[in-house]
PDB file of C-alpha atoms in Angstrom:
ATOM      1  CA  UNK A  37      79.436  98.915  95.817  1.00  0.00           C
ATOM      2  CA  UNK A  38      83.215  99.008  96.014  1.00  0.00           C
ATOM      3  CA  UNK A  39      84.611 101.468  93.505  1.00  0.00           C
ATOM      4  CA  UNK A  40      88.097 102.690  92.684  1.00  0.00           C
ATOM      5  CA  UNK A  41      88.624 105.286  89.986  1.00  0.00           C
ATOM      6  CA  UNK A  42      92.008 106.358  88.668  1.00  0.00           C
ATOM      7  CA  UNK A  43      92.360 109.714  86.959  1.00  0.00           C
ATOM      8  CA  UNK A  44      94.908 112.382  86.106  1.00  0.00           C
ATOM      9  CA  UNK A  45      96.777 110.772  83.242  1.00  0.00           C
ATOM     10  CA  UNK A  46      97.850 112.569  80.124  1.00  0.00           C
ATOM     11  CA  UNK A  47     100.657 113.350  77.725  1.00  0.00           C
ATOM     12  CA  UNK A  48     103.872 114.744  79.166  1.00  0.00           C
ATOM     13  CA  UNK A  49     107.407 115.257  77.916  1.00  0.00           C
ATOM     14  CA  UNK A  50     110.289 113.311  79.392  1.00  0.00           C
ATOM     15  CA  UNK A  51     111.407 114.952  82.612  1.00  0.00           C
ATOM     16  CA  UNK A  52     107.943 116.262  83.360  1.00  0.00           C
ATOM     17  CA  UNK A  53     105.564 115.481  86.197  1.00  0.00           C
ATOM     18  CA  UNK A  54     102.030 114.239  86.719  1.00  0.00           C
ATOM     19  CA  UNK A  55      99.837 113.520  89.714  1.00  0.00           C
ATOM     20  CA  UNK A  56      97.404 110.642  89.493  1.00  0.00           C
ATOM     21  CA  UNK A  57      94.419 110.247  91.794  1.00  0.00           C
ATOM     22  CA  UNK A  58      92.588 107.159  92.985  1.00  0.00           C
ATOM     23  CA  UNK A  59      89.179 107.949  94.423  1.00  0.00           C
ATOM     24  CA  UNK A  60      87.664 105.227  96.576  1.00  0.00           C
ATOM     25  CA  UNK A  61      84.148 104.511  97.769  1.00  0.00           C
ATOM     26  CA  UNK A  62      82.042 101.649  99.075  1.00  0.00           C
ATOM     27  CA  UNK A  63      84.457 100.284 101.672  1.00  0.00           C
ATOM     28  CA  UNK A  64      86.275 101.268 104.857  1.00  0.00           C
ATOM     29  CA  UNK A  65      89.019 103.259 103.189  1.00  0.00           C
ATOM     30  CA  UNK A  66      91.450 103.441 106.091  1.00  0.00           C
ATOM     31  CA  UNK A  67      91.320  99.669 106.579  1.00  0.00           C
ATOM     32  CA  UNK A  68      92.664  98.999 103.090  1.00  0.00           C
ATOM     33  CA  UNK A  69      96.046  99.179 101.462  1.00  0.00           C
ATOM     34  CA  UNK A  70      95.910 100.957  98.099  1.00  0.00           C
ATOM     35  CA  UNK A  71      98.406 100.169  95.383  1.00  0.00           C
ATOM     36  CA  UNK A  72      99.277 101.614  92.017  1.00  0.00           C
ATOM     37  CA  UNK A  73      99.988  99.285  89.107  1.00  0.00           C
ATOM     38  CA  UNK A  74     100.771  99.871  85.473  1.00  0.00           C
ATOM     39  CA  UNK A  75     100.765  98.011  82.194  1.00  0.00           C
ATOM     40  CA  UNK A  76     102.867  99.294  79.317  1.00  0.00           C
ATOM     41  CA  UNK A  77     102.489  98.345  75.653  1.00  0.00           C
ATOM     42  CA  UNK A  78     103.284  94.669  75.195  1.00  0.00           C
ATOM     43  CA  UNK A  79     104.150  94.248  78.868  1.00  0.00           C
ATOM     44  CA  UNK A  80     102.690  92.472  81.868  1.00  0.00           C
ATOM     45  CA  UNK A  81     101.025  94.463  84.597  1.00  0.00           C
ATOM     46  CA  UNK A  82     103.483  95.401  87.305  1.00  0.00           C
ATOM     47  CA  UNK A  83     103.179  96.931  90.722  1.00  0.00           C
ATOM     48  CA  UNK A  84     104.544 100.446  91.186  1.00  0.00           C
ATOM     49  CA  UNK A  85     103.835 101.771  94.684  1.00  0.00           C
ATOM     50  CA  UNK A  86     101.506 100.960  97.534  1.00  0.00           C
ATOM     51  CA  UNK A  87     100.460 102.711 100.716  1.00  0.00           C
ATOM     52  CA  UNK A  88      99.806 100.219 103.457  1.00  0.00           C
ATOM     53  CA  UNK A  89      97.768  99.571 106.542  1.00  0.00           C
ATOM     54  CA  UNK A  90      97.993  99.959 109.436  1.00  0.00           C
ATOM     55  CA  UNK A  91     101.110 102.132 109.334  1.00  0.00           C
ATOM     56  CA  UNK A  92     100.580 104.052 106.076  1.00  0.00           C
ATOM     57  CA  UNK A  93     104.111 103.249 104.967  1.00  0.00           C
ATOM     58  CA  UNK A  94     105.220 103.286 101.362  1.00  0.00           C
ATOM     59  CA  UNK A  95     105.885  99.945  99.720  1.00  0.00           C
ATOM     60  CA  UNK A  96     107.907  99.900  96.512  1.00  0.00           C
ATOM     61  CA  UNK A  97     107.040  97.220  94.006  1.00  0.00           C
ATOM     62  CA  UNK A  98     109.341  98.630  91.308  1.00  0.00           C
ATOM     63  CA  UNK A  99     112.906  99.789  91.925  1.00  0.00           C
ATOM     64  CA  UNK A 100     112.780 101.833  88.727  1.00  0.00           C
ATOM     65  CA  UNK A 101     110.545 104.491  90.296  1.00  0.00           C
ATOM     66  CA  UNK A 102     112.470 105.019  93.529  1.00  0.00           C
ATOM     67  CA  UNK A 103     113.497 108.642  93.877  1.00  0.00           C
ATOM     68  CA  UNK A 104     110.997 109.699  91.226  1.00  0.00           C
ATOM     69  CA  UNK A 105     107.545 108.551  92.394  1.00  0.00           C
ATOM     70  CA  UNK A 106     105.873 108.990  95.754  1.00  0.00           C
ATOM     71  CA  UNK A 107     102.493 107.991  97.140  1.00  0.00           C
ATOM     72  CA  UNK A 108     100.233 109.776  99.602  1.00  0.00           C
ATOM     73  CA  UNK A 109      96.748 109.383 101.024  1.00  0.00           C
ATOM     74  CA  UNK A 110      94.022 111.809 102.052  1.00  0.00           C
ATOM     75  CA  UNK A 111      91.663 109.846 104.270  1.00  0.00           C
ATOM     76  CA  UNK A 112      89.107 112.658 104.452  1.00  0.00           C
ATOM     77  CA  UNK A 113      88.815 112.684 100.663  1.00  0.00           C
ATOM     78  CA  UNK A 114      89.185 108.896 100.403  1.00  0.00           C
ATOM     79  CA  UNK A 115      91.802 109.461  97.748  1.00  0.00           C
ATOM     80  CA  UNK A 116      95.296 108.109  97.154  1.00  0.00           C
ATOM     81  CA  UNK A 117      97.722 110.055  95.005  1.00  0.00           C
ATOM     82  CA  UNK A 118     100.646 108.946  92.903  1.00  0.00           C
ATOM     83  CA  UNK A 119     103.135 111.772  92.421  1.00  0.00           C
ATOM     84  CA  UNK A 120     105.321 111.127  89.392  1.00  0.00           C
ATOM     85  CA  UNK A 121     108.410 113.230  88.743  1.00  0.00           C
ATOM     86  CA  UNK A 122     111.184 113.043  86.158  1.00  0.00           C
ATOM     87  CA  UNK A 123     109.034 110.892  83.924  1.00  0.00           C
ATOM     88  CA  UNK A 124     110.702 108.703  81.341  1.00  0.00           C
ATOM     89  CA  UNK A 125     109.350 107.191  78.116  1.00  0.00           C
ATOM     90  CA  UNK A 126     109.460 103.761  79.751  1.00  0.00           C
ATOM     91  CA  UNK A 127     106.891 105.015  82.266  1.00  0.00           C
ATOM     92  CA  UNK A 128     104.323 105.096  79.458  1.00  0.00           C
ATOM     93  CA  UNK A 129     101.503 102.795  80.528  1.00  0.00           C
ATOM     94  CA  UNK A 130      97.936 102.519  81.670  1.00  0.00           C
ATOM     95  CA  UNK A 131      97.996 103.101  85.417  1.00  0.00           C
ATOM     96  CA  UNK A 132      95.551 101.320  87.712  1.00  0.00           C
ATOM     97  CA  UNK A 133      94.807 101.475  91.399  1.00  0.00           C
ATOM     98  CA  UNK A 134      93.744  98.512  93.474  1.00  0.00           C
ATOM     99  CA  UNK A 135      92.777  97.834  97.058  1.00  0.00           C
ATOM    100  CA  UNK A 136      93.296  95.038  99.543  1.00  0.00           C
ATOM    101  CA  UNK A 137      92.305  94.475 103.157  1.00  0.00           C
ATOM    102  CA  UNK A 138      95.689  92.814 103.552  1.00  0.00           C
ATOM    103  CA  UNK A 139      99.146  94.381 103.404  1.00  0.00           C
ATOM    104  CA  UNK A 140     100.863  95.725 100.307  1.00  0.00           C
ATOM    105  CA  UNK A 141     103.230  92.794  99.973  1.00  0.00           C
ATOM    106  CA  UNK A 142     100.537  90.139 100.153  1.00  0.00           C
ATOM    107  CA  UNK A 143     100.943  87.359  97.628  1.00  0.00           C
ATOM    108  CA  UNK A 144      97.178  87.359  97.144  1.00  0.00           C
ATOM    109  CA  UNK A 145      97.258  90.721  95.376  1.00  0.00           C
ATOM    110  CA  UNK A 146      94.501  93.270  95.197  1.00  0.00           C
ATOM    111  CA  UNK A 147      90.861  92.384  95.792  1.00  0.00           C
ATOM    112  CA  UNK A 148      89.423  95.435  94.047  1.00  0.00           C
ATOM    113  CA  UNK A 149      90.446  97.253  90.871  1.00  0.00           C
ATOM    114  CA  UNK A 150      89.484 100.457  89.160  1.00  0.00           C
ATOM    115  CA  UNK A 151      89.599 101.516  85.548  1.00  0.00           C
ATOM    116  CA  UNK A 152      92.993 102.743  84.437  1.00  0.00           C
ATOM    117  CA  UNK A 153      94.241 106.117  83.278  1.00  0.00           C
ATOM    118  CA  UNK A 154      96.679 106.524  80.389  1.00  0.00           C
ATOM    119  CA  UNK A 155     100.075 108.115  80.952  1.00  0.00           C
ATOM    120  CA  UNK A 156     102.132 108.812  77.849  1.00  0.00           C
ATOM    121  CA  UNK A 157     105.668 110.172  78.118  1.00  0.00           C
ATOM    122  CA  UNK A 158     107.182 111.531  74.941  1.00  0.00           C
ATOM    123  CA  UNK A 159     110.894 111.701  74.197  1.00  0.00           C
TER     124      UNK A 159
END
């Protein structure tokens, strides 16, 4: 069974950092692009960052996180990480990871989703 599980959220002060993890199982991990999405209070879900196949390049969905967030992948652990620095209150959201056999910019979106993890940034 395809499974994606996000973890690592918590409460952090503005300017702080967190690392989120997305653990994958049940599919050929290195054949899939893995993206991070978030949904803040009263907002629509938006894409944040994605790590793509076949090149492993970073794809930015949101300009607001450039220079603050990075994404990395550990194929041996089948885990994708979202490194978040200089967090702002507007980053407060439930963060989700999703997977697609296509590329990060595909209009079809993610085929698989995991449960989200809450990130709360206090001011």
